[in-house]
Coordinates of C-alpha atoms in Angstrom, one line a residue:
M1 CA 0.0 0.0 0.0
F2 CA 2.8 2.4 0.9
R3 CA 4.6 1.6 -2.3
F4 CA 1.5 2.6 -4.3
V5 CA 1.0 5.8 -2.4
G6 CA 4.7 6.7 -2.9
K7 CA 4.5 6.1 -6.7
A8 CA 1.3 8.1 -6.9
V9 CA 3.0 11.0 -5.1
V10 CA 6.0 10.9 -7.4
A11 CA 3.7 10.8 -10.4
V12 CA 1.7 13.8 -9.2
I13 CA 4.9 15.8 -8.6
L14 CA 6.2 15.1 -12.1
V15 CA 2.9 16.1 -13.7
L16 CA 2.7 19.3 -11.7
S17 CA 6.3 20.2 -12.6
V18 CA 5.5 19.7 -16.3
V19 CA 2.3 21.7 -16.1
A20 CA 4.1 24.5 -14.2
Q21 CA 6.7 24.7 -16.9
A22 CA 4.2 24.6 -19.8
G23 CA 1.7 27.2 -18.4
P24 CA 2.0 31.0 -18.5
H25 CA 4.7 32.4 -16.3
S26 CA 3.6 34.2 -13.2
H27 CA 6.9 36.0 -13.2
P28 CA 8.2 37.4 -16.5
L29 CA 11.1 35.6 -18.0
D30 CA 14.5 37.2 -17.8
E31 CA 17.0 37.0 -20.7
D32 CA 18.6 33.8 -19.4
G33 CA 15.2 32.1 -18.8
A34 CA 14.0 33.1 -22.2
L35 CA 17.1 31.7 -23.9
A36 CA 16.9 28.5 -21.9
L37 CA 13.2 28.1 -22.9
L38 CA 14.1 28.6 -26.6
E39 CA 17.0 26.1 -26.5
R40 CA 14.8 23.5 -24.7
T41 CA 12.0 24.0 -27.2
L42 CA 14.3 23.7 -30.3
K43 CA 15.8 20.5 -28.9
H44 CA 12.5 19.0 -27.9
D45 CA 10.8 19.8 -31.2
G46 CA 13.8 18.7 -33.3
V47 CA 13.6 21.9 -35.3
Y48 CA 17.1 21.5 -36.7
T49 CA 17.6 17.8 -36.4
H50 CA 18.1 17.3 -40.1
R51 CA 19.6 20.7 -40.8
I52 CA 22.4 21.4 -38.4
S53 CA 23.7 20.1 -35.0
L54 CA 22.8 22.4 -32.2
D55 CA 26.4 22.1 -31.1
C56 CA 27.2 24.2 -34.2
V57 CA 24.8 26.9 -33.4
G58 CA 25.4 30.1 -31.4
Y59 CA 22.8 32.4 -29.9
G60 CA 22.9 36.2 -29.6
T61 CA 20.4 38.7 -28.2
E62 CA 19.5 41.3 -30.8
E63 CA 16.7 43.2 -29.1
T64 CA 15.2 43.5 -25.6
T65 CA 11.9 45.1 -24.9
D66 CA 9.4 45.0 -22.0
A67 CA 7.4 42.4 -24.0
Y68 CA 10.1 40.1 -25.5
F69 CA 13.7 39.1 -26.1
Q70 CA 14.8 38.7 -29.8
F71 CA 17.5 36.1 -30.4
V72 CA 19.5 35.4 -33.5
L73 CA 20.8 31.9 -34.2
R74 CA 24.0 31.7 -36.1
E75 CA 26.2 29.0 -37.5
N76 CA 29.4 28.3 -35.5
H77 CA 32.4 27.8 -37.8
N78 CA 35.2 26.2 -35.8
A79 CA 37.3 23.0 -35.7
K80 CA 34.3 20.9 -34.8
C81 CA 31.8 22.6 -37.2
D82 CA 32.7 23.1 -40.9
G83 CA 32.8 26.4 -42.6
D84 CA 34.8 29.6 -42.9
P85 CA 35.7 30.7 -39.3
E86 CA 35.5 34.4 -40.5
T87 CA 31.8 34.0 -41.1
S88 CA 28.8 33.3 -38.9
P89 CA 25.7 33.1 -41.1
V90 CA 22.3 33.7 -39.6
I91 CA 20.1 30.6 -39.4
D92 CA 16.9 32.0 -37.8
R93 CA 15.6 34.8 -35.6
Y94 CA 13.2 34.2 -32.7
R95 CA 11.2 36.2 -30.2
V96 CA 10.5 34.8 -26.8
Y97 CA 7.8 36.7 -24.9
R98 CA 8.5 37.5 -21.3
Q99 CA 5.1 36.9 -19.8
S100 CA 3.7 34.1 -21.8
G101 CA 6.8 32.2 -22.9
K102 CA 5.4 32.3 -26.4
I103 CA 8.0 31.8 -29.1
E104 CA 7.8 33.2 -32.6
C105 CA 10.1 32.7 -35.6
L106 CA 10.7 35.4 -38.2
E107 CA 9.3 34.4 -41.5
R108 CA 12.2 35.8 -43.6
I109 CA 10.5 35.7 -47.0
E110 CA 7.4 37.6 -45.7
D111 CA 9.4 39.5 -43.1
K112 CA 6.7 38.8 -40.5
W113 CA 6.7 37.3 -37.0

């Protein structure tokens, strides 16, 4: 009986931690939190799985407002990652909203978020 209760408590704690992470943020994200959320989301969703290793990607903050952080993802060119080390091409740009945690990607062709 105690085993079952222990397992149930662990399951509830795990579910609550996932719900807490997925829901709207009661406290606005800071820059580090927004970047961590973006990195976790890109890894989880496999956005670049067939395009580029995330080990060969660098992140930079381009814009900070009261509403969001705008990040640029660039290719890393070094000994591990191929390419001209004098260049760092842009892969994508993202906005991570402080309050909601919503992530938007810039649609480059339409120049819209």
